[in-house]
């Protein structure tokens, strides 16, 4: 074979090697890209987040339900499909739709998810870290052609303990190939390990441990916040539901009053025509009838506006043809009123023990005190025990054969004298102030909770008594209307007294209805404020006795 033929053969071999190398790289890239799709990463994140939430969710928080997020917000069609075919929403159905589709509720679920997602990254720093890189190059200089390819892989793991001990170990594998007509390959590995332990001060892994601890606790706080929100949300939705029905019933009451006044006005008109009544009685009745008609128009508008606002709360379109079930008010009236099952002192003790927001504030004070202790440790001498090891494999391609007898090992101390502690001093002073602020915040919240429970207790008793009084007033108003009708019929009464009694009856009916709804809302709010209201998976509430 001639020299030119050998050169051509070498060039062909080099070109073939280059092509093979690039093909392998392309296959590897697209293989990895196809194996780790967007859906794969999303599912992986969801799995890890929900495992964290399930692990940290405690029984006294309430049942685990309605906390998973959805990637796409509900559209009008999807929400309308949840509405019954008769388009009449019961209380339970309205609450269920709210917990499934409410935009406000969805945002709270996403905040909970993101808190747990942040924790996955913090935890990841102390999980095995895998790294893989590769490269391939073709170079030509005059008549010399070189093809180089290489790859490197490694795994690292950091162990962290509460006493500040931090141990980091890693294994790296390096592969390279040089193609110059006579390929040569090298394949080697290196095992490394470092150790740091704080003997004095706040060094080594103490700060890292505190960061990890705080990240774990932050997720717990967010779960509590979410469950406290669920309680408040359900109470507000139920309250809004009853307020809509209250407005609807106000329309019914006003319609009945208007119908009665139309009837009485027509009767007066006939009596005036035959001379049994003076004309000014008819004029007064007709004027009052116009006022009642205007009140009816206003009542209908208030009801429509309240209903539309409630639809938005449920993520329903405002033009959706839905109504609320009036039987829910009948059921409420059948239940009637109830006195608190707790004394005021018992209620306050329950609230201080079971309120999730107070538990967060209490634990936040613990966090501040823990950070204060860490800051205090940073003021003095800092002394760490330091160790390291570095072991390589045998030459050439024996990457699995580590030469421990020829490794590099170090063990010693690393210290820092307190000659300049300005930053540490400021951090310590800030921590002292933070502890005082958290302490005051905790004490203030305790007082506010006691105040709120006392107010809720009084509201519950007041609304119960108000309902009893308004029932008596309603009975009196009904009797008054009958008396005034009879008096007018026998010539002893006046049209004005009859019209005034009719207005009083409307007010009494509305007052009874308002007192009943107020008492129901006060009862739910009382249970929520003392921490015994729990949310069921269907979104409705239940009273959990301690």
Coordinates of C-alpha atoms in Angstrom, one line a residue:
X1 CA 0.0 0.0 0.0
X2 CA 1.4 3.4 -1.0
X3 CA 1.8 6.3 1.5
X4 CA -1.0 8.2 -0.2
X5 CA -3.3 5.2 0.2
X6 CA -2.4 4.9 3.9
X7 CA -3.1 8.6 4.4
X8 CA -6.5 8.3 2.6
X9 CA -7.3 5.3 4.8
X10 CA -6.4 7.2 7.9
X11 CA -8.6 10.1 6.9
X12 CA -11.5 7.8 6.1
X13 CA -11.1 6.1 9.5
X14 CA -11.0 9.5 11.3
X15 CA -14.0 10.7 9.4
X16 CA -15.9 7.5 10.2
X17 CA -15.0 7.8 13.9
X18 CA -16.1 11.4 13.9
X19 CA -19.4 10.5 12.3
X20 CA -19.9 7.7 14.8
X21 CA -19.2 9.9 17.7
X22 CA -21.6 12.6 16.6
X23 CA -24.3 10.0 15.9
X24 CA -23.9 8.6 19.4
X25 CA -24.1 12.1 20.9
X26 CA -27.3 12.8 18.9
X27 CA -28.9 9.5 19.8
X28 CA -28.0 10.1 23.5
X29 CA -29.4 13.6 23.5
X30 CA -32.7 12.7 21.8
X31 CA -33.0 9.5 23.9
X32 CA -32.7 11.5 27.1
X33 CA -35.1 14.1 25.9
X34 CA -37.7 11.6 24.9
X35 CA -37.3 9.7 28.2
X36 CA -37.8 12.8 30.4
X37 CA -40.8 14.6 28.9
X38 CA -42.6 17.5 30.4
X39 CA -45.4 15.3 31.7
X40 CA -42.7 13.1 33.4
X41 CA -41.3 16.0 35.3
X42 CA -44.8 17.3 36.2
X43 CA -45.9 13.9 37.5
X44 CA -42.6 13.5 39.4
X45 CA -43.1 16.9 41.1
X46 CA -46.7 16.1 41.9
X47 CA -45.8 12.8 43.4
X48 CA -43.1 14.3 45.6
X49 CA -45.2 17.3 46.7
X50 CA -48.3 15.2 47.7
X51 CA -46.1 12.7 49.6
X52 CA -44.8 15.6 51.7
X53 CA -48.3 17.0 52.3
X54 CA -49.6 13.5 53.2
X55 CA -46.7 12.9 55.6
X56 CA -47.1 16.3 57.4
X57 CA -50.9 16.4 57.5
X58 CA -52.1 15.7 61.0
X59 CA -55.5 14.4 62.1
X60 CA -56.5 17.5 64.0
X61 CA -56.1 19.6 60.9
X62 CA -59.2 18.0 59.3
X63 CA -59.7 15.4 56.7
X64 CA -57.3 15.4 53.7
X65 CA -59.5 16.5 50.8
X66 CA -59.8 19.2 48.2
X67 CA -56.1 20.1 48.4
X68 CA -54.8 18.9 45.0
X69 CA -54.3 21.5 42.3
X70 CA -55.5 21.4 38.7
X71 CA -53.3 22.6 35.8
X72 CA -56.2 24.2 33.9
X73 CA -58.7 26.4 35.5
X74 CA -62.4 25.4 35.3
X75 CA -64.3 26.7 32.3
X76 CA -68.0 27.7 32.3
X77 CA -69.1 24.4 30.8
X78 CA -67.3 22.3 33.4
X79 CA -68.8 24.3 36.2
X80 CA -72.3 24.3 34.8
X81 CA -72.1 20.5 34.4
X82 CA -71.8 20.3 38.2
X83 CA -75.2 22.1 38.6
X84 CA -78.2 19.8 39.0
X85 CA -80.5 19.4 36.0
X86 CA -83.3 21.3 37.7
X87 CA -80.8 24.3 38.1
X88 CA -81.7 24.5 41.9
X89 CA -78.6 24.4 44.1
X90 CA -79.0 22.9 47.6
X91 CA -76.6 24.1 50.3
X92 CA -74.4 21.1 50.1
X93 CA -74.2 21.3 46.3
X94 CA -73.3 25.0 46.4
X95 CA -70.5 24.3 49.0
X96 CA -69.2 21.4 46.9
X97 CA -69.1 23.5 43.8
X98 CA -67.3 26.3 45.7
X99 CA -64.6 24.0 47.0
X100 CA -64.1 22.5 43.6
X101 CA -64.1 25.5 41.3
X102 CA -63.8 28.7 43.4
X103 CA -60.9 30.8 42.0
X104 CA -60.1 32.0 45.5
X105 CA -59.9 28.4 46.8
X106 CA -57.8 27.3 43.8
X107 CA -55.2 30.0 44.7
X108 CA -55.0 28.8 48.2
X109 CA -54.4 25.2 47.0
X110 CA -51.7 26.4 44.7
X111 CA -50.0 28.3 47.6
X112 CA -50.0 25.1 49.6
X113 CA -48.5 23.2 46.6
X114 CA -45.8 25.7 46.0
X115 CA -44.7 25.6 49.7
X116 CA -44.2 21.9 49.5
X117 CA -42.5 22.3 46.1
X118 CA -39.9 24.6 47.6
X119 CA -39.2 22.0 50.3
X120 CA -38.4 19.4 47.6
X121 CA -35.5 21.6 46.3
X122 CA -34.2 22.1 49.9
X123 CA -34.3 18.4 50.5
X124 CA -32.7 17.7 47.2
X125 CA -29.5 19.4 48.3
X126 CA -29.0 16.5 50.8
X127 CA -30.1 13.7 48.4
X128 CA -27.7 12.0 45.9
X129 CA -26.7 14.4 43.2
X130 CA -26.1 12.9 39.8
X131 CA -24.2 14.7 37.1
X132 CA -23.3 13.6 33.6
X133 CA -21.5 15.6 30.8
X134 CA -20.0 14.6 27.5
X135 CA -18.2 16.3 24.6
X136 CA -16.9 15.5 21.1
X137 CA -14.6 17.7 18.9
X138 CA -13.0 17.4 15.5
X139 CA -9.8 19.5 14.8
X140 CA -7.7 19.8 11.7
X141 CA -4.3 21.5 11.6
X142 CA -2.5 21.3 8.2
X143 CA -2.4 17.6 7.4
X144 CA -3.1 16.5 11.0
X145 CA -6.6 15.6 12.0
X146 CA -7.7 14.9 15.6
X147 CA -11.0 13.7 17.1
X148 CA -11.5 13.9 20.8
X149 CA -14.4 12.7 22.8
X150 CA -15.0 12.5 26.5
X151 CA -17.6 11.9 29.2
X152 CA -17.7 12.5 32.9
X153 CA -20.2 11.2 35.5
X154 CA -20.4 11.7 39.2
X155 CA -22.6 11.2 42.2
X156 CA -22.4 13.3 45.4
X157 CA -24.3 12.9 48.7
X158 CA -24.3 15.2 51.7
X159 CA -25.3 13.9 55.1
X160 CA -26.4 16.4 57.7
X161 CA -27.2 15.8 61.4
X162 CA -28.8 18.0 64.1
X163 CA -25.5 18.4 65.9
X164 CA -24.0 20.1 62.9
X165 CA -22.0 17.2 61.5
X166 CA -21.8 17.5 57.7
X167 CA -20.3 14.7 55.6
X168 CA -20.1 15.0 51.8
X169 CA -19.0 12.0 49.7
X170 CA -18.7 11.8 46.0
X171 CA -17.6 9.4 43.2
X172 CA -16.5 10.7 39.8
X173 CA -16.0 8.7 36.7
X174 CA -14.0 10.2 33.7
X175 CA -13.8 8.7 30.2
X176 CA -11.9 10.1 27.3
X177 CA -10.9 8.9 23.9
X178 CA -8.4 10.4 21.5
X179 CA -8.6 9.4 17.8
X180 CA -5.4 10.1 15.9
X181 CA -5.3 7.1 13.7
X182 CA -4.3 5.0 16.7
X183 CA -7.1 5.4 19.3
X184 CA -6.3 5.5 23.0
X185 CA -8.7 5.3 25.8
X186 CA -8.5 6.3 29.5
X187 CA -11.2 5.5 32.1
X188 CA -10.7 6.5 35.7
X189 CA -12.6 7.2 38.9
X190 CA -12.0 9.3 42.0
X191 CA -13.7 8.9 45.4
X192 CA -13.8 12.0 47.7
X193 CA -15.2 12.6 51.1
X194 CA -15.1 15.6 53.4
X195 CA -16.2 15.9 57.1
X196 CA -16.9 19.0 59.2
X197 CA -18.0 19.0 62.8
X198 CA -18.5 22.0 65.0
X199 CA -16.6 21.8 68.3
X200 CA -17.2 25.5 69.2
X201 CA -19.5 28.1 67.7
X202 CA -22.0 27.9 64.9
X203 CA -19.9 26.5 62.1
X204 CA -19.9 23.3 60.1
X205 CA -23.5 22.2 59.2
X206 CA -25.4 24.0 62.0
X207 CA -26.7 26.8 59.7
X208 CA -27.6 24.3 57.0
X209 CA -29.4 22.2 59.5
X210 CA -31.4 25.3 60.7
X211 CA -32.3 26.2 57.1
X212 CA -33.5 22.6 56.5
X213 CA -35.5 22.6 59.8
X214 CA -37.1 25.9 58.9
X215 CA -38.0 24.7 55.4
X216 CA -39.7 21.6 56.9
X217 CA -41.6 23.7 59.4
X218 CA -42.7 26.2 56.9
X219 CA -44.6 23.5 55.0
X220 CA -46.3 22.5 58.2
X221 CA -47.3 26.1 58.8
X222 CA -48.7 26.4 55.3
X223 CA -50.8 23.2 55.8
X224 CA -52.3 24.7 59.0
X225 CA -52.9 28.0 57.2
X226 CA -54.7 26.2 54.4
X227 CA -56.9 24.2 56.8
X228 CA -57.7 27.4 58.7
X229 CA -58.6 29.0 55.4
X230 CA -60.9 26.0 54.6
X231 CA -62.8 26.6 57.8
X232 CA -63.2 30.3 57.1
X233 CA -64.1 29.7 53.4
X234 CA -66.8 27.2 54.1
X235 CA -68.4 29.4 56.8
X236 CA -68.4 32.4 54.4
X237 CA -69.9 30.4 51.5
X238 CA -72.7 29.0 53.7
X239 CA -73.3 32.5 55.1
X240 CA -73.5 33.9 51.6
X241 CA -75.9 31.1 50.6
X242 CA -78.3 32.0 53.4
X243 CA -78.0 35.7 52.8
X244 CA -79.1 35.1 49.2
X245 CA -82.1 33.1 50.4
X246 CA -82.8 35.8 52.9
X247 CA -83.0 38.4 50.0
X248 CA -85.2 36.0 48.1
X249 CA -87.5 35.6 51.0
X250 CA -87.6 39.4 51.4
X251 CA -89.0 39.5 47.9
X252 CA -91.6 36.9 48.7
X253 CA -92.6 38.9 51.8
X254 CA -92.8 42.1 49.9
X255 CA -94.9 40.5 47.1
X256 CA -97.4 39.2 49.6
X257 CA -97.6 42.6 51.2
X258 CA -98.1 44.2 47.8
X259 CA -100.9 41.7 46.9
X260 CA -102.7 42.4 50.2
X261 CA -102.5 46.1 49.7
X262 CA -103.8 45.8 46.1
X263 CA -106.7 43.9 47.5
X264 CA -107.4 46.4 50.3
X265 CA -107.1 49.3 47.9
X266 CA -109.5 47.8 45.4
X267 CA -111.9 47.3 48.3
X268 CA -111.5 50.9 49.4
X269 CA -112.1 52.1 45.8
X270 CA -115.4 50.3 45.7
X271 CA -116.4 51.8 49.1
X272 CA -115.5 55.3 47.9
X273 CA -117.5 54.9 44.8
X274 CA -120.6 54.0 46.7
X275 CA -120.0 56.8 49.3
X276 CA -119.0 54.5 52.2
X277 CA -115.5 56.0 52.5
X278 CA -114.1 59.5 52.0
X279 CA -111.9 60.0 48.9
X280 CA -108.8 60.9 50.9
X281 CA -108.7 57.3 52.4
X282 CA -108.4 56.0 48.8
X283 CA -105.7 58.6 48.0
X284 CA -103.7 57.6 51.0
X285 CA -104.0 53.9 50.2
X286 CA -103.0 54.5 46.6
X287 CA -100.0 56.5 47.6
X288 CA -98.9 53.8 50.1
X289 CA -99.4 51.2 47.3
X290 CA -96.9 53.0 45.1
X291 CA -94.4 53.1 47.9
X292 CA -94.9 49.3 48.4
X293 CA -94.5 48.7 44.7
X294 CA -91.2 50.6 44.7
X295 CA -90.0 48.6 47.7
X296 CA -90.8 45.4 45.8
X297 CA -88.8 46.6 42.7
X298 CA -85.8 47.4 45.0
X299 CA -86.1 44.1 46.8
X300 CA -86.0 42.2 43.5
X301 CA -83.0 44.1 42.3
X302 CA -81.1 43.4 45.6
X303 CA -81.9 39.7 45.3
X304 CA -80.7 39.5 41.7
X305 CA -77.5 41.4 42.6
X306 CA -76.8 39.2 45.6
X307 CA -77.5 36.0 43.6
X308 CA -75.1 37.2 40.8
X309 CA -72.4 37.9 43.3
X310 CA -72.8 34.5 44.8
X311 CA -72.5 32.9 41.3
X312 CA -69.2 34.6 40.9
X313 CA -68.1 33.2 44.2
X314 CA -68.8 29.7 42.9
X315 CA -67.1 30.5 39.5
X316 CA -70.4 30.3 37.8
X317 CA -71.2 32.7 34.9
X318 CA -73.4 35.6 36.1
X319 CA -76.0 34.7 33.3
X320 CA -76.3 31.1 34.5
X321 CA -79.9 30.2 35.1
X322 CA -79.6 28.8 38.6
X323 CA -81.5 29.4 41.9
X324 CA -81.0 28.4 45.5
X325 CA -83.2 25.9 47.3
X326 CA -85.8 27.8 49.5
X327 CA -86.3 24.6 51.4
X328 CA -83.0 25.2 53.1
X329 CA -84.5 28.1 55.0
X330 CA -87.5 25.9 56.0
X331 CA -85.0 23.4 57.3
X332 CA -83.2 26.1 59.2
X333 CA -86.4 27.2 60.8
X334 CA -87.2 23.7 61.8
X335 CA -83.8 23.4 63.5
X336 CA -84.4 26.7 65.3
X337 CA -82.0 28.2 67.8
X338 CA -79.6 26.5 70.2
X339 CA -77.6 27.6 73.2
X340 CA -73.8 27.1 73.3
X341 CA -72.8 23.7 74.6
X342 CA -69.7 25.3 76.2
X343 CA -69.2 27.8 79.0
X344 CA -67.2 30.9 78.0
X345 CA -64.1 29.6 79.9
X346 CA -64.3 26.2 78.1
X347 CA -64.7 27.9 74.8
X348 CA -61.6 30.1 75.3
X349 CA -59.5 27.1 76.5
X350 CA -60.6 25.1 73.4
X351 CA -59.6 28.0 71.1
X352 CA -56.2 28.4 72.7
X353 CA -55.6 24.7 72.3
X354 CA -57.0 24.0 68.9
X355 CA -56.7 27.2 66.8
X356 CA -54.3 26.4 63.9
X357 CA -53.3 30.0 63.3
X358 CA -52.3 30.3 67.0
X359 CA -50.3 27.1 66.7
X360 CA -48.4 28.7 63.8
X361 CA -47.6 31.8 65.9
X362 CA -46.5 29.7 68.8
X363 CA -44.2 27.7 66.7
X364 CA -42.9 30.9 65.0
X365 CA -41.8 32.0 68.5
X366 CA -39.9 28.7 68.9
X367 CA -38.2 29.3 65.5
X368 CA -37.1 32.8 66.7
X369 CA -35.6 31.4 69.9
X370 CA -33.8 28.6 68.0
X371 CA -32.3 31.2 65.7
X372 CA -31.3 33.3 68.6
X373 CA -29.3 30.5 70.1
X374 CA -27.6 29.9 66.8
X375 CA -26.7 33.6 66.5
X376 CA -25.3 33.6 70.1
X377 CA -23.0 30.7 69.2
X378 CA -21.6 32.7 66.3
X379 CA -20.2 35.4 68.7
X380 CA -17.4 33.4 70.2
X381 CA -14.5 31.3 69.0
X382 CA -15.4 29.2 66.0
X383 CA -13.7 25.8 65.9
X384 CA -14.5 23.0 63.5
X385 CA -13.0 19.5 63.2
X386 CA -12.2 19.0 59.5
X387 CA -11.4 15.8 57.6
X388 CA -11.0 14.8 54.0
X389 CA -10.1 11.8 51.8
X390 CA -9.3 11.6 48.1
X391 CA -8.8 8.2 46.5
X392 CA -8.1 7.6 42.8
X393 CA -8.4 4.4 40.8
X394 CA -5.5 2.6 39.1
X395 CA -4.1 3.9 35.8
X396 CA -5.7 3.2 32.4
X397 CA -9.1 1.6 32.6
X398 CA -9.3 0.0 36.0
X399 CA -11.8 2.4 37.3
X400 CA -13.3 0.0 39.8
X401 CA -10.0 -0.6 41.5
X402 CA -9.6 2.2 44.0
X403 CA -6.1 2.6 45.5
X404 CA -7.0 3.3 49.2
X405 CA -3.4 2.8 50.3
X406 CA -2.2 5.6 48.0
X407 CA -5.0 8.0 48.8
X408 CA -4.7 11.5 50.3
X409 CA -6.1 11.9 53.8
X410 CA -6.3 15.0 56.0
X411 CA -7.6 15.6 59.5
X412 CA -7.3 18.8 61.5
X413 CA -8.9 21.8 63.0
X414 CA -10.2 25.0 61.5
X415 CA -10.7 28.0 63.8
X416 CA -11.7 31.6 63.8
X417 CA -10.9 34.0 66.6
X418 CA -13.6 36.6 67.6
X419 CA -11.5 39.6 66.5
X420 CA -14.2 41.0 64.2
X421 CA -17.8 40.1 65.0
X422 CA -19.7 43.1 63.8
X423 CA -22.0 41.1 61.4
X424 CA -22.4 38.4 64.0
X425 CA -23.2 41.0 66.7
X426 CA -25.8 42.6 64.5
X427 CA -27.4 39.2 63.7
X428 CA -27.5 38.4 67.4
X429 CA -29.1 41.7 68.3
X430 CA -31.6 41.3 65.5
X431 CA -32.5 37.9 66.8
X432 CA -33.1 39.3 70.2
X433 CA -35.5 41.8 68.8
X434 CA -37.2 39.2 66.7
X435 CA -37.8 37.0 69.7
X436 CA -39.4 40.0 71.6
X437 CA -41.5 40.8 68.6
X438 CA -42.7 37.2 68.2
X439 CA -43.4 37.0 71.9
X440 CA -45.5 40.2 71.8
X441 CA -47.2 39.0 68.6
X442 CA -48.1 35.7 70.3
X443 CA -49.4 37.4 73.4
X444 CA -51.5 39.8 71.3
X445 CA -53.0 37.0 69.3
X446 CA -53.9 35.2 72.5
X447 CA -55.7 38.3 73.7
X448 CA -57.4 38.8 70.3
X449 CA -58.6 35.2 70.2
X450 CA -60.0 35.5 73.7
X451 CA -61.7 38.7 72.7
X452 CA -63.0 37.1 69.5
X453 CA -64.3 34.0 71.4
X454 CA -66.0 36.2 74.0
X455 CA -67.6 38.3 71.2
X456 CA -68.7 35.1 69.3
X457 CA -70.1 33.7 72.5
X458 CA -72.1 36.9 73.2
X459 CA -73.2 37.0 69.5
X460 CA -74.6 33.5 69.7
X461 CA -76.5 34.2 72.9
X462 CA -77.7 37.6 71.5
X463 CA -79.0 36.2 68.2
X464 CA -80.8 33.4 70.0
X465 CA -82.5 35.9 72.2
X466 CA -83.2 38.2 69.3
X467 CA -84.9 35.3 67.4
X468 CA -87.1 34.6 70.4
X469 CA -88.1 38.3 70.7
X470 CA -88.7 38.7 66.9
X471 CA -91.0 35.7 66.9
X472 CA -93.1 37.4 69.6
X473 CA -93.0 40.6 67.6
X474 CA -94.2 38.7 64.5
X475 CA -97.1 37.2 66.2
X476 CA -98.1 40.6 67.6
X477 CA -97.8 42.2 64.1
X478 CA -100.1 39.5 62.6
X479 CA -102.7 40.1 65.3
X480 CA -102.5 43.8 64.8
X481 CA -103.2 43.5 61.1
X482 CA -106.3 41.4 61.8
X483 CA -107.5 43.9 64.5
X484 CA -107.0 46.9 62.2
X485 CA -108.9 45.1 59.4
X486 CA -111.8 44.4 61.7
X487 CA -111.7 47.9 63.2
X488 CA -111.9 49.4 59.7
X489 CA -114.6 47.1 58.7
X490 CA -116.8 48.2 61.7
X491 CA -115.9 51.8 61.3
X492 CA -113.7 52.2 64.3
X493 CA -110.4 52.2 62.6
X494 CA -108.6 54.2 60.0
X495 CA -106.9 53.4 56.7
X496 CA -103.6 54.8 57.9
X497 CA -103.6 52.5 61.0
X498 CA -104.2 49.5 58.7
X499 CA -101.4 50.5 56.3
X500 CA -99.1 51.1 59.2
X501 CA -99.8 47.7 60.6
X502 CA -99.1 46.1 57.2
X503 CA -95.7 47.8 57.1
X504 CA -95.0 46.6 60.6
X505 CA -95.9 43.1 59.6
X506 CA -93.4 43.2 56.7
X507 CA -90.7 44.5 59.0
X508 CA -91.4 41.8 61.6
X509 CA -91.2 39.0 59.0
X510 CA -87.9 40.3 57.7
X511 CA -86.6 40.7 61.3
X512 CA -87.5 37.1 62.2
X513 CA -85.8 35.8 59.1
X514 CA -82.7 38.0 59.7
X515 CA -82.5 36.8 63.3
X516 CA -82.6 33.2 62.2
X517 CA -79.9 33.6 59.6
X518 CA -77.8 35.7 62.0
X519 CA -78.0 33.0 64.6
X520 CA -77.0 30.3 62.2
X521 CA -74.0 32.3 61.0
X522 CA -73.1 33.1 64.6
X523 CA -73.2 29.5 65.5
X524 CA -70.9 28.4 62.7
X525 CA -68.5 31.3 63.4
X526 CA -68.4 30.4 67.1
X527 CA -67.5 26.8 66.3
X528 CA -64.8 28.0 63.8
X529 CA -63.4 30.4 66.3
X530 CA -63.0 27.9 69.1
X531 CA -61.4 25.3 66.7
X532 CA -64.1 22.6 66.7
X533 CA -65.4 23.2 63.2
X534 CA -64.0 20.7 60.7
X535 CA -64.5 20.5 56.9
X536 CA -65.7 17.3 55.4
X537 CA -64.5 15.9 52.0
X538 CA -67.7 17.2 50.4
X539 CA -66.9 20.7 51.6
X540 CA -69.6 20.8 54.3
X541 CA -68.8 21.4 58.0
X542 CA -69.3 19.3 61.1
X543 CA -68.9 20.0 64.8
X544 CA -66.2 17.8 66.3
X545 CA -66.6 17.6 70.0
X546 CA -63.2 17.6 71.9

